[in-house]
Structures are given as C-alpha cells and as structure tokens.
Coordinates of C-alpha atoms and ligand atoms in Angstrom, one line a residue:
M139 CA -7.0 -29.0 3.0
P140 CA -6.2 -28.2 6.6
V141 CA -3.8 -25.2 7.3
E142 CA -1.2 -27.6 8.8
R143 CA -0.7 -29.2 5.4
I144 CA 0.3 -26.0 3.5
E145 CA 3.9 -26.3 2.4
T146 CA 6.1 -23.7 4.0
P147 CA 7.3 -21.0 3.7
A148 CA 3.9 -19.7 2.6
L149 CA 2.1 -16.4 2.5
V150 CA -1.2 -17.0 4.3
V151 CA -4.2 -14.7 4.4
D152 CA -6.6 -14.9 7.2
L153 CA -9.8 -14.2 5.2
D154 CA -11.9 -13.2 8.2
A155 CA -9.3 -10.7 9.3
L156 CA -9.0 -9.4 5.8
D157 CA -12.7 -8.9 5.6
Q158 CA -12.7 -7.1 8.9
N159 CA -10.0 -4.7 7.8
L160 CA -11.8 -3.9 4.6
R161 CA -15.0 -3.2 6.5
T162 CA -13.3 -1.0 9.1
M163 CA -11.6 1.2 6.5
A164 CA -14.7 1.5 4.3
A165 CA -16.7 2.6 7.4
A166 CA -14.0 5.1 8.4
A167 CA -14.0 6.7 4.9
A168 CA -17.8 6.7 4.7
E169 CA -18.2 8.3 8.1
A170 CA -15.7 11.0 7.2
G171 CA -17.3 11.6 3.8
V172 CA -14.1 11.0 1.8
A173 CA -13.6 8.7 -1.2
L174 CA -11.5 5.5 -0.5
R175 CA -9.0 4.6 -3.2
P176 CA -6.8 1.9 -1.6
H177 CA -3.2 1.5 -2.7
A178 CA -2.9 -1.8 -4.6
K179 CA 0.9 -1.9 -4.4
A180 CA 0.4 -3.3 -0.9
H181 CA -1.2 -6.6 -2.2
K182 CA -0.7 -6.6 -6.0
C183 CA -3.6 -8.9 -6.4
P184 CA -6.8 -8.2 -8.5
Q185 CA -8.9 -10.5 -6.4
I186 CA -8.2 -8.4 -3.3
A187 CA -8.8 -5.2 -5.3
R188 CA -12.2 -6.5 -6.2
F189 CA -13.0 -7.1 -2.6
Q190 CA -12.0 -3.5 -1.9
L191 CA -14.3 -2.2 -4.6
G192 CA -17.0 -4.3 -3.0
H193 CA -16.3 -2.5 0.3
G194 CA -16.8 1.0 -1.0
A195 CA -13.5 1.8 -2.8
T196 CA -14.0 4.0 -5.9
G197 CA -10.9 2.6 -7.7
V198 CA -7.3 1.7 -6.8
C199 CA -3.9 3.3 -6.7
C200 CA -0.9 1.8 -8.4
Q201 CA 2.7 2.9 -8.3
K202 CA 3.9 1.5 -11.7
V203 CA 2.4 1.2 -15.2
G204 CA 3.1 -2.6 -15.0
E205 CA 0.9 -2.8 -11.9
A206 CA -1.9 -0.7 -13.5
E207 CA -1.8 -3.0 -16.6
V208 CA -2.5 -6.1 -14.4
F209 CA -5.4 -4.4 -12.6
V210 CA -7.0 -3.0 -15.8
D211 CA -6.6 -6.5 -17.5
A212 CA -8.5 -7.9 -14.5
G213 CA -11.4 -5.5 -15.2
I214 CA -10.6 -2.7 -12.8
V215 CA -11.5 0.5 -14.7
D216 CA -10.4 3.4 -12.4
V217 CA -6.7 3.6 -11.6
L218 CA -4.6 6.4 -10.2
I219 CA -0.9 6.0 -10.6
T220 CA 0.5 7.9 -7.7
N221 CA 3.8 8.4 -9.3
E222 CA 5.8 10.2 -12.0
I223 CA 6.2 8.1 -15.2
V224 CA 9.0 9.4 -17.5
D225 CA 10.2 6.5 -19.7
P226 CA 8.6 7.3 -23.1
A227 CA 7.8 3.5 -23.6
K228 CA 6.0 3.4 -20.2
V229 CA 4.2 6.7 -20.9
D230 CA 3.0 5.2 -24.2
R231 CA 1.7 2.1 -22.4
L232 CA 0.0 4.3 -19.9
A233 CA -1.8 6.2 -22.7
Q234 CA -2.9 3.0 -24.2
L235 CA -4.4 1.9 -20.9
A236 CA -6.6 5.0 -21.0
R237 CA -8.5 3.5 -23.9
R238 CA -9.8 0.8 -21.5
A239 CA -10.0 2.5 -18.2
R240 CA -10.0 5.9 -16.4
I241 CA -6.3 6.5 -15.9
A242 CA -4.9 9.3 -13.8
T243 CA -1.2 10.0 -13.0
C244 CA 1.0 12.5 -11.3
V245 CA 3.5 15.1 -12.4
D246 CA 6.0 17.4 -10.7
D247 CA 7.8 18.7 -13.8
R248 CA 6.9 20.3 -17.1
A249 CA 8.9 17.6 -19.0
Q250 CA 6.5 14.9 -17.7
V251 CA 3.6 17.0 -18.9
A252 CA 5.0 17.2 -22.4
L253 CA 5.6 13.4 -22.5
L254 CA 2.1 12.6 -21.3
A255 CA 0.5 15.1 -23.7
E256 CA 2.3 13.6 -26.7
A257 CA 1.4 10.0 -25.8
A258 CA -2.2 10.9 -25.1
R259 CA -2.5 12.8 -28.4
H260 CA -0.9 9.8 -30.3
H261 CA -3.4 7.4 -28.8
G262 CA -6.4 9.7 -29.1
V263 CA -7.2 9.7 -25.3
Q264 CA -7.4 12.4 -22.6
L265 CA -5.4 11.6 -19.5
D266 CA -6.3 12.9 -16.0
V267 CA -3.2 14.5 -14.5
L268 CA -2.7 15.4 -10.8
V269 CA 0.0 17.8 -9.7
E270 CA 2.0 16.2 -6.9
I271 CA 2.9 18.6 -4.1
D272 CA 5.5 17.8 -1.4
V273 CA 3.6 18.1 1.8
G274 CA 6.5 17.0 4.0
H275 CA 7.6 13.7 2.6
G276 CA 10.6 15.0 0.7
R277 CA 10.3 12.5 -2.1
C278 CA 8.4 13.7 -5.2
G279 CA 6.3 16.8 -5.6
V280 CA 6.7 20.5 -6.3
P281 CA 6.6 22.9 -3.4
P282 CA 3.0 23.8 -2.4
G283 CA 1.7 27.1 -3.8
A284 CA 2.7 28.9 -7.0
S285 CA 4.8 26.2 -8.7
A286 CA 1.9 23.8 -8.4
V287 CA -0.5 26.3 -9.9
G288 CA 1.9 26.9 -12.8
L289 CA 2.0 23.2 -13.6
A290 CA -1.8 22.9 -13.3
Q291 CA -2.2 25.8 -15.8
L292 CA 0.1 24.1 -18.2
I293 CA -1.9 20.9 -17.9
E294 CA -5.2 22.7 -18.5
E295 CA -3.8 24.4 -21.6
T296 CA -2.9 21.0 -23.0
S297 CA -5.8 19.6 -25.0
S298 CA -5.0 15.9 -24.5
L299 CA -4.7 16.3 -20.7
R300 CA -7.1 17.4 -17.9
F301 CA -6.0 18.8 -14.6
A302 CA -7.7 16.4 -12.1
G303 CA -6.4 17.7 -8.8
L304 CA -3.5 17.3 -6.3
Q305 CA -1.6 14.3 -5.0
A306 CA -0.5 15.1 -1.5
Y307 CA 0.9 12.0 0.2
Q308 CA 2.9 12.5 3.5
G309 CA 4.9 9.3 3.6
A310 CA 7.2 10.5 6.3
A311 CA 4.3 10.8 8.8
Q312 CA 3.0 7.2 8.5
H313 CA 5.3 5.6 11.1
L314 CA 5.7 8.5 13.5
R315 CA 5.1 6.5 16.6
L316 CA 2.9 8.9 18.6
E317 CA -0.6 9.6 17.3
D318 CA -0.1 13.3 18.2
E319 CA 3.0 13.5 16.0
R320 CA 1.2 12.0 13.1
R321 CA -1.8 14.4 13.6
R322 CA 0.6 17.4 13.7
A323 CA 2.4 16.3 10.5
I324 CA -1.0 16.0 8.7
D325 CA -2.2 19.3 10.0
L326 CA 0.9 20.8 8.3
A327 CA 0.3 18.8 5.2
A328 CA -3.3 20.1 5.1
D329 CA -2.1 23.7 5.5
R330 CA 0.1 23.1 2.4
V331 CA -2.8 21.7 0.5
R332 CA -5.0 24.7 1.5
L333 CA -2.4 27.2 0.4
T334 CA -2.3 25.5 -3.0
T335 CA -6.1 25.0 -3.5
S336 CA -6.8 28.6 -2.6
L337 CA -4.2 29.8 -5.2
L338 CA -5.7 27.4 -7.7
A339 CA -9.1 28.9 -7.0
E340 CA -7.8 32.5 -7.4
S341 CA -6.4 31.4 -10.8
G342 CA -9.8 30.1 -11.8
L343 CA -8.7 26.5 -11.8
A344 CA -11.1 23.9 -10.3
C345 CA -9.4 21.2 -8.1
P346 CA -11.9 18.4 -7.9
L347 CA -9.6 15.9 -6.2
V348 CA -7.0 16.0 -3.4
S349 CA -5.7 12.5 -2.7
G350 CA -3.3 11.3 0.1
G351 CA -3.0 9.5 3.3
G352 CA -1.7 6.0 4.3
T353 CA -2.5 3.5 7.0
G354 CA -0.8 5.6 9.7
T355 CA -2.6 8.9 9.0
F356 CA -5.7 8.3 6.9
M357 CA -8.0 9.4 9.7
F358 CA -6.3 12.8 9.9
E359 CA -6.5 13.5 6.1
A360 CA -10.1 12.3 6.2
A361 CA -11.0 14.7 9.0
S362 CA -9.0 17.7 7.6
S363 CA -11.6 18.9 5.1
E364 CA -8.8 19.5 2.6
F365 CA -8.6 16.0 1.3
T366 CA -11.4 14.5 -0.9
E367 CA -9.8 11.0 -1.1
I368 CA -7.6 8.7 1.0
Q369 CA -5.2 6.1 -0.4
P370 CA -4.1 3.7 2.3
G371 CA -2.5 0.4 1.4
S372 CA -1.1 -1.6 4.3
Y373 CA -4.4 -1.7 6.3
V374 CA -5.5 -4.7 4.3
F375 CA -3.0 -6.9 6.1
M376 CA -1.5 -4.8 8.9
D377 CA 2.3 -5.4 9.4
A378 CA 4.5 -5.5 12.5
A379 CA 5.9 -2.0 11.8
Y380 CA 2.5 -0.4 11.7
A381 CA 1.5 -2.4 14.9
R382 CA 4.3 -0.5 16.7
N383 CA 2.5 2.8 16.0
E384 CA 0.6 4.2 19.0
W385 CA -3.1 4.2 18.2
A386 CA -5.8 5.8 20.2
E387 CA -7.8 2.9 21.7
E388 CA -10.8 3.3 19.5
R389 CA -8.6 3.5 16.5
Q390 CA -6.5 0.4 16.9
P391 CA -8.5 -0.9 14.0
F392 CA -6.7 -3.5 11.9
A393 CA -5.9 -7.1 12.5
H394 CA -2.8 -9.0 11.2
A395 CA -4.4 -10.6 8.2
L396 CA -1.2 -11.7 6.5
L397 CA 1.2 -14.2 8.1
V398 CA 4.2 -16.2 6.8
H399 CA 3.8 -19.8 7.9
A400 CA 7.1 -21.5 8.5
T401 CA 8.3 -24.8 9.9
V402 CA 11.0 -25.6 12.5
I403 CA 13.7 -27.5 10.7
S404 CA 16.3 -27.7 13.4
T405 CA 16.8 -27.3 17.2
S406 CA 20.3 -28.7 17.3
V407 CA 21.9 -25.5 18.7
R408 CA 21.0 -25.1 22.3
G409 CA 18.4 -22.4 22.9
R410 CA 17.6 -22.0 19.3
A411 CA 14.9 -23.1 16.9
V412 CA 15.6 -22.7 13.1
L413 CA 12.7 -22.0 10.7
D414 CA 12.6 -22.7 6.9
A415 CA 11.9 -19.1 6.0
G416 CA 14.4 -16.3 5.7
Y417 CA 15.1 -13.1 3.7
K418 CA 13.6 -14.8 0.6
A419 CA 10.3 -15.1 2.3
L420 CA 10.2 -12.0 4.5
A421 CA 11.4 -8.4 3.9
V422 CA 13.3 -6.9 6.9
D423 CA 13.7 -3.3 5.8
S424 CA 11.2 -2.3 8.6
G425 CA 12.6 -4.8 11.2
Y426 CA 12.3 -8.5 11.9
P427 CA 9.0 -10.3 11.8
T428 CA 7.2 -10.9 15.1
V429 CA 6.2 -14.4 16.0
V430 CA 2.6 -15.1 16.8
G431 CA 2.3 -16.4 20.4
L432 CA 5.9 -15.5 21.3
E433 CA 7.3 -12.3 22.7
S434 CA 8.3 -9.6 20.2
A435 CA 12.0 -10.1 20.5
A436 CA 11.8 -13.8 19.7
V437 CA 13.6 -13.5 16.3
A438 CA 17.3 -13.7 17.1
G439 CA 18.6 -13.5 13.5
M440 CA 17.9 -14.3 9.9
S441 CA 19.7 -15.4 6.7
D442 CA 18.6 -16.2 3.2
E443 CA 16.6 -19.3 3.9
H444 CA 16.5 -19.4 7.7
T445 CA 15.1 -17.5 10.8
L446 CA 16.5 -18.2 14.2
I447 CA 14.1 -18.1 17.2
G448 CA 15.2 -17.9 20.8
Q449 CA 13.7 -20.9 22.6
D450 CA 11.2 -20.3 25.4
A451 CA 12.4 -22.7 28.1
D452 CA 8.8 -23.4 29.2
R453 CA 7.4 -24.0 25.7
P454 CA 10.3 -25.1 23.5
L455 CA 9.7 -25.5 19.8
R456 CA 10.4 -28.9 18.3
V457 CA 11.4 -30.0 14.9
G458 CA 8.3 -30.0 12.6
D459 CA 6.4 -27.4 14.6
R460 CA 4.6 -24.7 12.7
V461 CA 5.4 -21.1 13.4
R462 CA 3.4 -18.0 12.2
L463 CA 5.3 -14.8 11.5
V464 CA 3.9 -11.3 11.1
P465 CA 6.0 -9.6 8.4
G466 CA 7.8 -6.4 9.4
H467 CA 6.7 -4.7 6.1
I468 CA 3.8 -5.9 4.0
D469 CA 4.7 -4.6 0.5
P470 CA 8.2 -6.0 -0.1
T471 CA 7.2 -9.2 1.7
V472 CA 4.3 -9.8 -0.7
N473 CA 6.5 -9.0 -3.6
L474 CA 8.7 -12.1 -2.8
H475 CA 5.8 -14.5 -3.2
D476 CA 3.9 -16.0 -6.1
W477 CA 0.6 -16.6 -4.4
Y478 CA -1.5 -16.1 -1.3
V479 CA -3.1 -19.0 0.4
G480 CA -6.4 -17.8 1.8
V481 CA -7.6 -19.6 5.0
R482 CA -10.7 -19.6 7.1
D483 CA -11.5 -21.7 10.2
G484 CA -8.3 -23.6 9.8
T485 CA -9.0 -24.7 6.2
V486 CA -7.6 -23.5 2.9
E487 CA -10.4 -21.8 1.0
V488 CA -8.6 -20.2 -1.9
V489 CA -5.3 -19.5 -3.7
W490 CA -4.8 -16.2 -5.4
P491 CA -1.8 -15.4 -7.7
I492 CA 0.1 -12.2 -6.8
A493 CA -0.3 -11.2 -10.4
A494 CA 1.4 -7.8 -10.2
R495 CA 4.4 -8.9 -8.3
G496 CA 7.9 -7.9 -9.5
P497 CA 9.9 -4.7 -9.6
G498 CA 7.2 -2.9 -11.5
L499 CA 8.0 -2.1 -15.1
Ligands
PLP532 C1 1.9 7.5 -2.8 C2 1.5 6.5 -1.7 N1 0.2 6.5 -1.3 C3 -0.2 5.7 -0.4 C4 0.6 4.7 0.2 C5 0.0 3.8 1.2 O1 0.6 3.7 2.4 P1 0.4 2.5 3.4 O2 0.8 1.2 2.7 O3 1.4 2.9 4.4 O4 -1.0 2.6 3.9 C6 2.0 4.7 -0.2 C7 2.9 3.8 0.5 O5 4.1 3.8 0.4 C8 2.4 5.6 -1.2 O6 3.7 5.6 -1.6

C-alpha cells in the first residue's frame, strides 16, 4: 500500500532511518568498548527491541514491571528495570519474571531491598540488584559514596539478591543545549561514580556494572571509563527536542525516523491550515512538533484533535494535503498510539503493535 493511503493521524516509522540509527549507536558503543542496553520505554515494541539486539544490544532497559513482562513474553531474556519498584504486587510479578529471564532492578532504600528479598525467596529466584546513585538528576538515587556502599553491603548479605552494580543516569544533562555543558555534567557524574566504585572496592565489593547515559550524553559516559554500559532510548527515532541540542558535526548522528502523518482538513481561516492530529496524537511536553519541509515555527497552535499551521504564502497547503510532523518528545507520543506503520521507499512494509503502551503497571 502506498504511504499516501495510510489513514491519519498515524505513527509512521521510516525503516531505513531506523536501521541507520541502530547501526550508528551500535558502532559508537562498540568503538568505545561499552555494552549497549537501549531503553525500550522509548518505543515499547518487542519487534524494535529485537532489531536492537540484532545490532549489538546485550538486553533492554524498562521502566515498569508491565513493560518488562511484555518484552519477556516476546522472548527477550535480559531486562534491567532502571527504576525502584515498591508495590508488593509488582515486586512479586518482577520476581516471577526472573524465572524466565535475567532480571535486574534498582534500589535506593533499605525498604526496597527487603521487599525484593522476600519476593525472590518466595519464588526461589535470585534477583540482580543495582544501587541507584544520584549523579545530578535529582530524581531517584542515594547520594554517591558511603550510603551507596551501605546498600550494596545489605544486598550482598541477602541470599536471594545479588549486588550487580550501579545505576547512574544523569537525566538533567540530556537536553542541555551545548555539547560542552553536557560533557561537563557527565564529567561530574563520572566523578560521583568513581567516588562510589572506589569505596565499594575498599569494602571488598565487586561492582561489575555501571549503567547510565541517554541520547544526549551517551558518548560522554561511554568515553569516561567509569561506565560499563549505556542505556539511551530516544536515538531510535530522534525527536524534535533532541534535534535542538547542539551536536559536534561528526556527532549529529541520528535521523528523524518517527513521524506523525496528518491530513489538512480545513483552510477556511485565512492564513491557517488545520490538521487532523492534535494532543491525542502528539505529546507537547517538550514543545510543539516541527513540520517536515516547513520552518520550525510553522505550528501556530494545537488542541485535542487539531493542529494549526501558519500558511506559507508561496506554497499554501490545501485541503487533503498530507503533512509530516516530527514529534517534540518520542516517549509520550508513542504511548498515545496502538501501532507503528513501518514504511520504506514510499510503501507500507509492516505494522507493529506498540505492545507495552499504557501508563505502565
Ligand atoms: C533511567 C533512564 N535511562 C535512560 C533513559 C533514556 O534516555 P533518552 O530517551 O533520552 O535516550 C531514560 C529516559 O528518560 C531514563 O529515565
């Protein structure tokens, strides 16, 4: 079926661009000598996770137990939940998953350790547990240093758990616009990791894994020699917010592989074209989408089911025209849709369900 016949609004993947992004990240990780464990919360789709595994990924990250269940059900056997899980029912499900896959998760509190230990004992499994340290994000994580070592010791002393390493994600650095600012933020994060790993070593605790990094900073974690693994997510599709980052020329690596296709449904108001896609098809927490082929400020406003575009006098849009939008923020945009329509050379090649979509139970 030709692309023009896809009913809109639709979440459309450019399969060649996706492939290129996967290759670029795999090559960067391999060159730096770090493991690549992409964050699957960006795409929530087992088919895409399998491509990532085929391009050098050692496993995937998830943020929620419900996501991890979808990926394990699809045959992915190595999942790191980069989050703290505290609802006893969810901890129980997580321990059950460890019967079918290698499951690791994060803690920043002794209470989480106790919950995980009990559930793992109950299900007769051993869970890998990472201590999350706050390397500047200010979200989850104990302070670097002694508190992290205390938690690691507690995990090691618990027979149903194994201390697997450190989670050290610096989310606040990802969208610092200047590359130098991002580099400095990750230098600081790496110092915090180093402080913690040297204290762990002094306490006789091995720290096999240090995981962190996102699309905005992965190259700095990878080069730091403190991180053994990177966990970027958005690079698969590359959104408009990340495109606003300043990248050194040789590192502007990712193509916009995910577009929302929309149709002009009205041009009645002078100077405006109205599209059939609004907040229910595009997340705007990181700004309006950009319009392929039009200047970046083309979107004049949005509402639930509509996007208003300022008309270009030289090339006015007409009713029925197709418009392609680059989402401002990948993850919450994907979460609004049921499936991806994968296209190559102007033809629909595949439809993939977004199997792990939803709030993430
Ligand atoms: C813990 C964690 N790791 C990795 C990522 C991936 O970041 P990005 O999608 O910006 O590459 C995120 C994103 O929010 C995250 O929360």
